[in-house]
Amino acid sequence: MKDTLEFSTEQKQVSGIFYNNSHNGIIIYTEDTDNDKLFYLKFYNHLLDGTGVKVEDVIQLGNCDTVTQACVDDTDYSFPKLYVIDGDIYLTYKPKESKKRLFVLDRYCIENYLLDEESICHAIQAYEPKSLDQIKASFDYGNLMNEFTNLMVPIYYYYSILSEENKKRKTTKTAGYQLKKLKDLYDFQSNRPKDVLINRFKEDLHNELLNLSGIDESYIQEKLNARKEKYPLTIDSLIKIVSGKDYIIPFLRSHAAKKFNFAEPKLASWKFNSAEYFDVSICNDLRDKIIEVYQKYKKGA
């Protein structure tokens, strides 16, 4: 017997109206089913600090398709609301479009906004009682991010091409590729990438592409070159197209735990501790969209 009640998407949508009790609040509907409500509230209200608008509640509806369809089906305008979905792998070849009440993040996922040095060092500070300057000097954020860029961005070139080609050939609700676990790519005991396994994995991805109809070596090289030109081997490319949730935060978290000798915290705790320190200027479009939706509601109310 289950201990908790489960609600349909429609019930979750309707529940928003009961939470919107203030005159300056908006409801955000987003992806995931995990209990990350407190993180999301902290994230969005840090983003909106000083604007006079706040997020009253964040309701998680499920995967990207569920959130998108819920937005399409929603004809209710009794309270201000915005649906938000991840940019995901699609932003590397065919970004999803934001619409009237649907906003598509311009990074792989919301965790990708928590990756600046300030946010990371504040997250570490929750477990290591040192000044931020001491943490920054010891942690060597820039070199770690450069190392991870060289490891992960080339793998995401292949993820991107596989996703694009599989989407062309069949109707699928998945991204069209299988994520490799970080522990299979990086050895945290020696602090070194597992080069042999990485090269083998990229060969497997390459061969997976060759097994698709109409694809040869020259086509793959053309697609790889296009990805390299659009997303060169830079930290900016890393934090935009590589999953912060699945790869970048776990990588930095593991290094921090080892460096400062604390037990590796859960992802939810790490996110919560950094959610009020990220650089809000990287989310100007999201902030402006939230304010726009709220102001339109107030004018029509």
CSV table of C-alpha atoms in Angstrom, one decimal:
chain,number,residue,atom,x,y,z
A,1,MET,CA,0.0,0.0,0.0
A,2,LYS,CA,1.3,3.5,-0.9
A,3,ASP,CA,1.7,6.0,1.9
A,4,THR,CA,1.1,9.1,-0.2
A,5,LEU,CA,-1.6,10.2,-2.5
A,6,GLU,CA,-0.9,10.5,-6.2
A,7,PHE,CA,-2.6,13.3,-8.3
A,8,SER,CA,-3.2,13.6,-12.0
A,9,THR,CA,-1.7,16.4,-14.0
A,10,GLU,CA,-5.1,18.1,-14.1
A,11,GLN,CA,-5.4,17.9,-10.3
A,12,LYS,CA,-2.0,19.4,-9.8
A,13,GLN,CA,-2.8,22.3,-12.2
A,14,VAL,CA,-6.1,23.1,-10.4
A,15,SER,CA,-4.3,22.9,-7.0
A,16,GLY,CA,-2.3,26.0,-8.0
A,17,ILE,CA,-5.3,28.2,-7.5
A,18,PHE,CA,-5.5,27.4,-3.8
A,19,TYR,CA,-1.9,28.5,-3.2
A,20,ASN,CA,-2.1,31.9,-4.9
A,21,ASN,CA,-3.3,33.9,-2.0
A,22,SER,CA,-1.1,37.0,-2.4
A,23,HIS,CA,-1.4,40.0,-4.7
A,24,ASN,CA,2.1,39.6,-6.1
A,25,GLY,CA,2.4,35.8,-6.6
A,26,ILE,CA,2.7,33.6,-9.7
A,27,ILE,CA,2.5,29.8,-10.0
A,28,ILE,CA,5.3,28.0,-11.9
A,29,TYR,CA,4.6,24.6,-13.4
A,30,THR,CA,7.7,22.6,-14.2
A,31,GLU,CA,9.3,19.3,-15.0
A,32,ASP,CA,10.3,16.4,-12.6
A,33,THR,CA,8.4,14.5,-9.9
A,34,ASP,CA,11.0,14.7,-7.2
A,35,ASN,CA,10.3,16.7,-4.1
A,36,ASP,CA,12.4,19.7,-5.1
A,37,LYS,CA,9.7,22.3,-4.2
A,38,LEU,CA,11.9,24.2,-1.7
A,39,PHE,CA,14.8,24.4,-4.1
A,40,TYR,CA,12.6,25.7,-6.9
A,41,LEU,CA,11.0,28.3,-4.6
A,42,LYS,CA,14.4,29.5,-3.4
A,43,PHE,CA,15.8,29.6,-7.0
A,44,TYR,CA,12.9,31.6,-8.4
A,45,ASN,CA,12.5,34.0,-5.6
A,46,HIS,CA,16.3,34.7,-5.7
A,47,LEU,CA,15.8,35.4,-9.4
A,48,LEU,CA,12.9,37.8,-8.8
A,49,ASP,CA,14.4,39.5,-5.7
A,50,GLY,CA,13.7,43.3,-5.9
A,51,THR,CA,11.2,43.0,-8.7
A,52,GLY,CA,8.1,43.1,-6.5
A,53,VAL,CA,7.0,39.8,-8.0
A,54,LYS,CA,7.4,36.4,-6.2
A,55,VAL,CA,6.7,32.8,-7.0
A,56,GLU,CA,3.9,31.6,-4.8
A,57,ASP,CA,4.3,28.0,-5.6
A,58,VAL,CA,6.1,25.6,-7.9
A,59,ILE,CA,4.2,22.5,-9.0
A,60,GLN,CA,6.1,19.6,-10.7
A,61,LEU,CA,4.0,17.8,-13.3
A,62,GLY,CA,6.4,15.2,-14.7
A,63,ASN,CA,8.5,15.1,-17.9
A,64,CYS,CA,8.9,17.7,-20.6
A,65,ASP,CA,6.0,16.4,-22.8
A,66,THR,CA,3.6,16.3,-19.9
A,67,VAL,CA,4.4,19.9,-19.0
A,68,THR,CA,4.1,21.1,-22.6
A,69,GLN,CA,0.8,19.3,-23.1
A,70,ALA,CA,-0.6,20.6,-19.8
A,71,CYS,CA,0.2,24.1,-21.1
A,72,VAL,CA,-1.5,23.5,-24.4
A,73,ASP,CA,-4.6,22.1,-22.7
A,74,ASP,CA,-4.8,24.9,-20.1
A,75,THR,CA,-7.6,27.4,-20.8
A,76,ASP,CA,-7.8,28.8,-17.3
A,77,TYR,CA,-6.7,32.4,-16.7
A,78,SER,CA,-8.0,32.8,-13.1
A,79,PHE,CA,-4.5,33.2,-11.7
A,80,PRO,CA,-1.0,34.0,-13.2
A,81,LYS,CA,1.0,31.0,-14.2
A,82,LEU,CA,3.9,30.0,-16.3
A,83,TYR,CA,5.0,26.6,-17.6
A,84,VAL,CA,8.8,26.0,-17.7
A,85,ILE,CA,10.7,23.2,-19.4
A,86,ASP,CA,14.4,22.3,-19.9
A,87,GLY,CA,16.3,23.2,-23.0
A,88,ASP,CA,17.6,19.6,-23.0
A,89,ILE,CA,19.7,18.1,-25.8
A,90,TYR,CA,17.4,19.7,-28.4
A,91,LEU,CA,18.9,23.1,-27.9
A,92,THR,CA,22.0,21.8,-29.7
A,93,TYR,CA,20.2,21.2,-33.0
A,94,LYS,CA,16.5,22.2,-32.9
A,95,PRO,CA,15.6,24.3,-29.8
A,96,LYS,CA,12.1,24.1,-28.6
A,97,GLU,CA,10.1,27.4,-28.9
A,98,SER,CA,8.8,29.4,-26.0
A,99,LYS,CA,5.2,30.4,-26.3
A,100,LYS,CA,2.6,32.6,-24.6
A,101,ARG,CA,2.7,30.8,-21.2
A,102,LEU,CA,5.5,28.3,-22.0
A,103,PHE,CA,9.2,29.1,-21.4
A,104,VAL,CA,12.0,27.0,-22.6
A,105,LEU,CA,15.3,27.3,-20.7
A,106,ASP,CA,18.3,28.2,-22.8
A,107,ARG,CA,20.5,25.7,-20.9
A,108,TYR,CA,20.3,21.9,-20.7
A,109,CYS,CA,18.3,22.1,-17.4
A,110,ILE,CA,17.7,24.4,-14.4
A,111,GLU,CA,20.7,23.0,-12.6
A,112,ASN,CA,22.9,24.5,-15.3
A,113,TYR,CA,22.3,27.9,-13.8
A,114,LEU,CA,24.0,26.9,-10.6
A,115,LEU,CA,27.4,26.4,-12.0
A,116,ASP,CA,29.2,29.7,-11.7
A,117,GLU,CA,32.1,29.8,-9.2
A,118,GLU,CA,30.2,31.8,-6.6
A,119,SER,CA,27.3,29.4,-6.5
A,120,ILE,CA,29.6,26.4,-6.3
A,121,CYS,CA,31.8,27.8,-3.5
A,122,HIS,CA,28.8,28.8,-1.5
A,123,ALA,CA,27.5,25.3,-1.8
A,124,ILE,CA,30.9,24.0,-0.5
A,125,GLN,CA,30.8,26.5,2.3
A,126,ALA,CA,27.7,24.8,3.7
A,127,TYR,CA,29.9,21.8,4.5
A,128,GLU,CA,33.3,23.5,5.0
A,129,PRO,CA,33.5,26.5,7.5
A,130,LYS,CA,36.0,28.6,5.6
A,131,SER,CA,35.8,31.9,3.9
A,132,LEU,CA,34.8,32.1,0.3
A,133,ASP,CA,38.3,33.3,-0.7
A,134,GLN,CA,39.9,30.4,1.1
A,135,ILE,CA,37.6,27.9,-0.7
A,136,LYS,CA,38.2,29.5,-4.1
A,137,ALA,CA,41.9,29.4,-3.6
A,138,SER,CA,41.9,25.7,-2.7
A,139,PHE,CA,39.2,24.4,-5.0
A,140,ASP,CA,40.7,25.5,-8.4
A,141,TYR,CA,37.3,25.8,-10.1
A,142,GLY,CA,38.6,27.0,-13.4
A,143,ASN,CA,41.0,24.1,-14.0
A,144,LEU,CA,38.3,21.5,-12.9
A,145,MET,CA,35.8,23.0,-15.3
A,146,ASN,CA,38.3,23.1,-18.2
A,147,GLU,CA,39.2,19.4,-17.5
A,148,PHE,CA,35.5,18.5,-17.5
A,149,THR,CA,34.9,20.5,-20.7
A,150,ASN,CA,37.4,18.4,-22.6
A,151,LEU,CA,35.9,15.2,-21.2
A,152,MET,CA,32.2,15.8,-21.7
A,153,VAL,CA,31.6,18.3,-24.5
A,154,PRO,CA,32.9,15.9,-27.2
A,155,ILE,CA,30.6,13.2,-25.8
A,156,TYR,CA,27.6,15.5,-26.0
A,157,TYR,CA,28.5,16.2,-29.7
A,158,TYR,CA,27.6,12.5,-30.2
A,159,TYR,CA,24.6,12.6,-27.9
A,160,SER,CA,23.3,15.6,-29.9
A,161,ILE,CA,23.8,13.9,-33.3
A,162,LEU,CA,22.2,10.6,-32.1
A,163,SER,CA,19.2,12.5,-30.8
A,164,GLU,CA,18.8,14.4,-34.0
A,165,GLU,CA,19.1,11.4,-36.2
A,166,ASN,CA,16.9,9.1,-34.1
A,167,LYS,CA,14.2,11.8,-34.0
A,168,LYS,CA,14.2,11.9,-37.8
A,169,ARG,CA,13.7,8.2,-38.1
A,170,LYS,CA,11.1,7.3,-35.5
A,171,THR,CA,8.6,8.8,-33.2
A,172,THR,CA,10.0,8.7,-29.7
A,173,LYS,CA,9.4,10.5,-26.5
A,174,THR,CA,13.0,9.9,-25.4
A,175,ALA,CA,16.0,12.0,-26.3
A,176,GLY,CA,17.4,9.2,-28.6
A,177,TYR,CA,20.5,8.3,-26.7
A,178,GLN,CA,21.5,6.6,-23.4
A,179,LEU,CA,23.4,8.6,-20.8
A,180,LYS,CA,26.6,7.0,-19.5
A,181,LYS,CA,27.1,7.2,-15.7
A,182,LEU,CA,29.8,9.6,-14.5
A,183,LYS,CA,31.5,6.8,-12.6
A,184,ASP,CA,32.1,5.0,-15.9
A,185,LEU,CA,33.9,8.0,-17.3
A,186,TYR,CA,35.9,9.4,-14.4
A,187,ASP,CA,38.0,7.8,-11.6
A,188,PHE,CA,37.7,10.0,-8.5
A,189,GLN,CA,40.3,7.9,-6.7
A,190,SER,CA,43.0,9.0,-9.1
A,191,ASN,CA,41.3,12.2,-10.2
A,192,ARG,CA,41.6,11.2,-13.8
A,193,PRO,CA,39.3,10.5,-16.7
A,194,LYS,CA,39.0,6.9,-17.7
A,195,ASP,CA,40.5,7.5,-21.2
A,196,VAL,CA,40.3,4.0,-22.5
A,197,LEU,CA,36.6,3.6,-21.5
A,198,ILE,CA,35.8,7.1,-22.8
A,199,ASN,CA,37.4,6.4,-26.2
A,200,ARG,CA,35.6,3.0,-26.4
A,201,PHE,CA,32.3,4.7,-25.5
A,202,LYS,CA,32.7,7.4,-28.2
A,203,GLU,CA,33.5,4.6,-30.7
A,204,ASP,CA,30.3,2.9,-29.7
A,205,LEU,CA,28.3,6.1,-30.2
A,206,HIS,CA,30.1,6.5,-33.6
A,207,ASN,CA,29.2,3.0,-34.6
A,208,GLU,CA,25.6,3.5,-33.4
A,209,LEU,CA,25.3,6.4,-35.9
A,210,LEU,CA,26.9,4.3,-38.7
A,211,ASN,CA,24.2,1.7,-38.1
A,212,LEU,CA,21.5,4.2,-39.0
A,213,SER,CA,20.3,4.2,-42.6
A,214,GLY,CA,21.8,6.9,-44.8
A,215,ILE,CA,24.7,7.8,-42.6
A,216,ASP,CA,28.4,7.4,-43.5
A,217,GLU,CA,31.7,8.6,-42.1
A,218,SER,CA,31.6,11.9,-44.1
A,219,TYR,CA,28.2,12.7,-42.8
A,220,ILE,CA,29.2,12.1,-39.2
A,221,GLN,CA,32.3,14.3,-39.7
A,222,GLU,CA,30.2,17.1,-41.2
A,223,LYS,CA,27.8,16.9,-38.2
A,224,LEU,CA,30.7,16.8,-35.7
A,225,ASN,CA,32.3,19.8,-37.3
A,226,ALA,CA,29.1,21.8,-37.1
A,227,ARG,CA,28.8,21.0,-33.4
A,228,LYS,CA,32.4,21.9,-32.7
A,229,GLU,CA,31.9,25.3,-34.5
A,230,LYS,CA,28.7,26.1,-32.6
A,231,TYR,CA,29.9,24.7,-29.3
A,232,PRO,CA,33.7,24.9,-29.1
A,233,LEU,CA,35.6,23.3,-26.2
A,234,THR,CA,34.9,26.1,-23.7
A,235,ILE,CA,33.4,26.3,-20.2
A,236,ASP,CA,30.5,28.3,-21.7
A,237,SER,CA,29.7,25.3,-24.0
A,238,LEU,CA,29.9,22.9,-21.0
A,239,ILE,CA,27.5,24.8,-18.8
A,240,LYS,CA,25.0,25.3,-21.7
A,241,ILE,CA,24.8,21.8,-23.3
A,242,VAL,CA,26.0,19.3,-20.7
A,243,SER,CA,23.5,18.2,-18.0
A,244,GLY,CA,24.3,20.0,-14.8
A,245,LYS,CA,22.1,17.6,-12.9
A,246,ASP,CA,23.6,14.3,-14.3
A,247,TYR,CA,27.2,15.3,-14.8
A,248,ILE,CA,28.6,18.7,-13.8
A,249,ILE,CA,27.3,19.1,-10.3
A,250,PRO,CA,28.1,15.5,-9.4
A,251,PHE,CA,31.6,16.0,-10.8
A,252,LEU,CA,32.2,19.2,-8.8
A,253,ARG,CA,30.5,17.8,-5.7
A,254,SER,CA,32.7,14.7,-5.6
A,255,HIS,CA,35.9,16.8,-6.1
A,256,ALA,CA,34.8,19.2,-3.3
A,257,ALA,CA,33.9,16.4,-0.9
A,258,LYS,CA,37.3,14.8,-1.4
A,259,LYS,CA,39.2,18.1,-1.4
A,260,PHE,CA,37.7,19.4,1.9
A,261,ASN,CA,37.1,16.0,3.5
A,262,PHE,CA,33.3,16.0,4.0
A,263,ALA,CA,30.7,13.3,3.2
A,264,GLU,CA,29.4,13.8,-0.3
A,265,PRO,CA,26.0,15.5,0.1
A,266,LYS,CA,22.9,14.6,-1.8
A,267,LEU,CA,22.1,16.5,-5.0
A,268,ALA,CA,19.0,18.0,-3.5
A,269,SER,CA,21.0,19.5,-0.5
A,270,TRP,CA,23.7,20.8,-2.8
A,271,LYS,CA,21.2,22.5,-5.1
A,272,PHE,CA,19.3,24.0,-2.2
A,273,ASN,CA,22.5,25.5,-0.7
A,274,SER,CA,23.5,27.2,-4.0
A,275,ALA,CA,20.0,28.4,-5.1
A,276,GLU,CA,20.3,31.8,-3.6
A,277,TYR,CA,23.8,32.6,-4.9
A,278,PHE,CA,23.7,32.0,-8.7
A,279,ASP,CA,24.2,35.0,-11.0
A,280,VAL,CA,20.7,36.1,-11.9
A,281,SER,CA,21.9,38.1,-14.9
A,282,ILE,CA,22.2,34.8,-16.8
A,283,CYS,CA,18.4,34.3,-16.4
A,284,ASN,CA,17.2,37.7,-17.6
A,285,ASP,CA,14.9,36.3,-20.2
A,286,LEU,CA,13.3,33.9,-17.6
A,287,ARG,CA,12.9,36.7,-15.1
A,288,ASP,CA,11.4,39.1,-17.6
A,289,LYS,CA,8.9,36.4,-18.8
A,290,ILE,CA,7.7,35.7,-15.3
A,291,ILE,CA,7.2,39.5,-14.7
A,292,GLU,CA,5.5,39.8,-18.1
A,293,VAL,CA,3.0,37.0,-17.3
A,294,TYR,CA,2.3,38.5,-13.9
A,295,GLN,CA,1.7,42.0,-15.2
A,296,LYS,CA,-0.6,40.9,-18.0
A,297,TYR,CA,-2.7,39.0,-15.4
A,298,LYS,CA,-2.9,42.1,-13.1
A,299,LYS,CA,-4.0,44.3,-16.0
A,300,GLY,CA,-6.7,41.9,-16.9
A,301,ALA,CA,-7.8,41.0,-13.4
